[in-house]
Short mmCIF file of C-alpha atoms in Angstrom, two decimals:
data_model
loop_
_atom_site.label_atom_id
_atom_site.label_comp_id
_atom_site.label_asym_id
_atom_site.label_seq_id
_atom_site.Cartn_x
_atom_site.Cartn_y
_atom_site.Cartn_z
CA MET H 1 -17.74 -3.96 21.39
CA SER H 2 -15.87 -6.99 20.10
CA HIS H 3 -13.47 -6.49 17.19
CA GLN H 4 -12.56 -9.74 15.51
CA ASN H 5 -10.08 -9.90 12.65
CA SER H 6 -12.36 -12.35 10.89
CA ASP H 7 -15.18 -9.79 10.84
CA LEU H 8 -12.99 -7.06 9.36
CA ILE H 9 -11.56 -9.49 6.80
CA THR H 10 -15.05 -10.64 5.80
CA VAL H 11 -16.46 -7.12 5.40
CA PHE H 12 -13.39 -5.91 3.48
CA ASN H 13 -13.23 -8.96 1.20
CA ASP H 14 -16.98 -8.95 0.56
CA THR H 15 -16.61 -5.31 -0.49
CA PHE H 16 -13.43 -5.38 -2.60
CA LEU H 17 -12.34 -8.92 -3.52
CA HIS H 18 -14.38 -9.08 -6.72
CA SER H 19 -14.72 -5.40 -7.57
CA LEU H 20 -11.03 -4.45 -7.10
CA ASN H 21 -9.39 -7.88 -6.90
CA THR H 22 -8.03 -7.08 -3.43
CA GLU H 23 -8.16 -9.19 -0.30
CA LEU H 24 -7.29 -8.50 3.33
CA VAL H 25 -5.09 -11.24 4.80
CA GLN H 26 -3.84 -11.85 8.34
CA GLY H 27 -0.06 -12.24 8.17
CA GLY H 28 3.14 -12.66 10.13
CA ASP H 29 5.61 -10.23 11.66
CA GLU H 30 5.55 -7.44 9.08
CA PRO H 31 2.67 -5.87 7.18
CA ILE H 32 3.00 -5.59 3.42
CA TYR H 33 0.92 -4.93 0.32
CA LEU H 34 1.55 -7.32 -2.55
CA PRO H 35 -0.03 -6.95 -5.99
CA ALA H 36 -1.42 -9.97 -7.79
CA ASP H 37 1.18 -12.10 -9.53
CA ALA H 38 1.57 -15.47 -11.23
CA GLU H 39 1.12 -17.29 -7.89
CA HIS H 40 -1.62 -15.12 -6.37
CA ALA H 41 -4.71 -14.10 -8.30
CA HIS H 42 -5.57 -11.23 -5.93
CA HIS H 43 -3.79 -8.16 -4.62
CA ARG H 44 -3.16 -8.72 -0.91
CA ILE H 45 -3.16 -6.35 2.04
CA ILE H 46 -1.30 -8.40 4.62
CA PHE H 47 -1.51 -7.09 8.17
CA ALA H 48 0.87 -7.91 11.00
CA ARG H 49 0.50 -10.53 13.72
CA GLY H 50 -3.26 -10.56 13.77
CA TYR H 51 -3.52 -7.02 15.14
CA TYR H 52 -6.82 -5.35 14.26
CA ALA H 53 -5.09 -1.94 14.40
CA SER H 54 -2.46 -3.15 11.91
CA ALA H 55 -5.22 -4.17 9.50
CA LEU H 56 -6.82 -0.73 9.78
CA HIS H 57 -3.47 0.99 9.22
CA GLU H 58 -2.71 -1.05 6.09
CA ILE H 59 -6.23 -0.43 4.78
CA GLY H 60 -5.61 3.32 5.23
CA HIS H 61 -2.58 3.08 2.95
CA TRP H 62 -4.54 1.05 0.40
CA LEU H 63 -7.36 3.59 0.43
CA ILE H 64 -4.97 6.45 -0.34
CA ALA H 65 -3.12 4.60 -3.13
CA GLY H 66 -4.27 5.23 -6.67
CA PRO H 67 -4.67 2.54 -9.37
CA GLU H 68 -1.03 2.69 -10.53
CA ARG H 69 0.34 2.50 -6.97
CA ARG H 70 -1.86 -0.52 -6.27
CA LEU H 71 0.17 -2.41 -8.88
CA LEU H 72 3.42 -1.93 -6.91
CA GLU H 73 4.70 -3.78 -3.85
CA ASP H 74 3.94 -1.63 -0.78
CA PHE H 75 2.50 0.86 -3.29
CA GLY H 76 6.05 1.87 -4.25
CA TYR H 77 6.20 4.17 -1.22
CA TRP H 78 9.33 5.22 0.56
CA TYR H 79 9.78 3.79 4.02
CA GLN H 80 12.57 4.40 6.50
CA PRO H 81 12.50 1.91 9.39
CA ASP H 82 12.42 2.67 13.09
CA GLY H 83 15.39 4.74 14.31
CA ARG H 84 14.77 7.85 12.21
CA SER H 85 16.36 11.26 12.83
CA ALA H 86 14.16 14.25 13.67
CA GLU H 87 14.30 15.44 10.05
CA VAL H 88 13.41 12.05 8.60
CA GLN H 89 10.66 11.62 11.21
CA ALA H 90 9.14 14.95 10.14
CA GLU H 91 9.08 13.74 6.50
CA PHE H 92 7.59 10.42 7.58
CA GLU H 93 4.79 12.16 9.48
CA LYS H 94 4.06 14.51 6.59
CA VAL H 95 3.34 11.60 4.22
CA GLU H 96 1.46 9.64 6.91
CA ILE H 97 -1.18 12.31 7.63
CA ALA H 98 -3.47 11.41 4.70
CA PRO H 99 -3.47 7.60 5.09
CA GLN H 100 -3.81 7.83 8.87
CA ALA H 101 -6.77 10.19 8.47
CA LEU H 102 -8.52 7.54 6.37
CA GLU H 103 -7.46 4.91 8.89
CA TRP H 104 -9.09 6.96 11.68
CA ILE H 105 -12.30 7.26 9.65
CA ILE H 106 -12.38 3.49 9.10
CA ALA H 107 -11.57 2.85 12.79
CA ALA H 108 -14.45 5.13 13.83
CA SER H 109 -16.67 3.25 11.38
CA CYS H 110 -15.90 0.12 13.42
CA GLY H 111 -16.22 1.77 16.82
CA PHE H 112 -12.51 1.01 17.31
CA HIS H 113 -10.15 3.28 19.24
CA PHE H 114 -7.65 4.97 16.92
CA ARG H 115 -4.14 5.93 17.91
CA VAL H 116 -1.68 7.55 15.49
CA SER H 117 1.37 5.55 14.49
CA CYS H 118 4.55 7.61 14.80
CA ASP H 119 6.55 4.41 14.31
CA ASN H 120 9.90 5.64 15.66
CA LEU H 121 10.52 3.86 18.94
CA SER H 122 14.31 3.89 18.79
CA GLY H 123 14.98 7.10 16.89
CA ASP H 124 17.09 9.98 18.13
CA CYS H 125 13.97 12.06 18.74
CA GLN H 126 10.68 11.54 20.53
CA PRO H 127 7.82 12.02 18.07
CA ASP H 128 5.30 14.73 18.88
CA ARG H 129 2.33 12.39 19.21
CA VAL H 130 -0.02 15.20 20.30
CA GLY H 131 0.90 17.46 17.39
CA PHE H 132 0.78 14.64 14.87
CA THR H 133 -2.64 13.52 16.15
CA ALA H 134 -3.94 17.07 15.73
CA LYS H 135 -2.71 17.17 12.11
CA VAL H 136 -4.31 13.82 11.32
CA ARG H 137 -7.56 15.00 12.94
CA GLU H 138 -7.53 18.19 10.81
CA LYS H 139 -7.25 16.00 7.71
CA VAL H 140 -10.16 13.84 8.96
CA PHE H 141 -12.32 16.96 9.29
CA GLU H 142 -11.27 18.13 5.81
CA ARG H 143 -12.23 14.73 4.36
CA LEU H 144 -15.59 14.73 6.16
CA GLN H 145 -16.39 18.25 4.91
CA GLN H 146 -15.32 17.57 1.30
CA GLY H 147 -16.83 14.11 1.12
CA LEU H 148 -14.97 10.85 1.46
CA PRO H 149 -13.21 9.19 -1.47
CA GLU H 150 -15.39 6.51 -3.06
CA ARG H 151 -13.59 3.42 -1.67
CA THR H 152 -13.37 4.97 1.80
CA GLN H 153 -17.07 5.87 1.80
CA LEU H 154 -18.06 2.39 0.64
CA LEU H 155 -15.96 0.64 3.28
CA SER H 156 -17.08 3.08 5.99
CA ASP H 157 -20.73 2.45 5.11
CA ARG H 158 -20.29 -1.34 5.16
CA LEU H 159 -18.39 -1.32 8.46
CA ARG H 160 -20.84 1.08 10.12
CA GLU H 161 -23.69 -1.18 9.03
CA PHE H 162 -21.90 -4.26 10.39
CA TYR H 163 -21.02 -2.65 13.75
CA GLY H 164 -24.22 -0.59 14.12
CA ILE H 165 -22.43 2.78 14.02
CA SER H 166 -24.32 5.97 13.14
CA PRO H 167 -23.10 8.23 10.32
CA LEU H 168 -19.82 9.86 11.33
CA THR H 169 -19.54 13.46 12.46
CA GLU H 170 -16.63 15.52 13.78
CA ALA H 171 -17.75 14.60 17.31
CA ASP H 172 -16.63 11.02 16.59
CA PHE H 173 -12.99 12.18 16.44
CA PRO H 174 -12.08 13.60 19.85
CA LEU H 175 -8.47 14.37 20.68
CA PRO H 176 -7.14 11.90 23.23
CA ARG H 177 -6.42 13.11 26.72
CA TRP H 178 -2.72 12.81 27.26
#
C-alpha cells in the first residue's frame, strides 16, 4: 500500500482544519506544534522531513492534548533531547505510552507499520524497545476496549475509509518479532 504525505495531510486537514482550526504541515528538520498566532490563522502540526511516521507521531501527541494544551507551543510538554540517562529515559517512556498508543491506532487505520519511538540514540542506556512496545500495546488494547477518544475515532474512521481498512481489532496490533 502506498502512503503519501499528501494523502495524510488531505485527510487530516479535511477533518480538522475547520472544526478545530488545526492543519497538518510538512516541515523541516524538527517536528513542532505551533498554536495559531498573529501570522498564522491555524494551529499547525509540523512534521519532520516529510516522514510519514513523523506525521503520525505528531498527530498522536495532538490527539492526547486537551484544549488548553493545544494553545501552547509543543503543548507545553517537557522534552529532554537525545542522550538521556536511564532514569530520564524511564520518565520519557512513561509519558510517551499514551500518545504512542494513539499513534499506533492511527497508523493501523492507514495500514502503516508502527514502530515505537524510544528517541534516545546516544544516551547512556539502551532503551528496552520490546518492553516499551508491550506497554504501548497494552494501552492500545485499553483504548479499544473503552472506546476511542472522539478526535481519535473520527480520524481513524476517515483514514480507514480512505485506505480501505476494516474496523480495528486487537489482532491488528501484533508484537513485532525481534
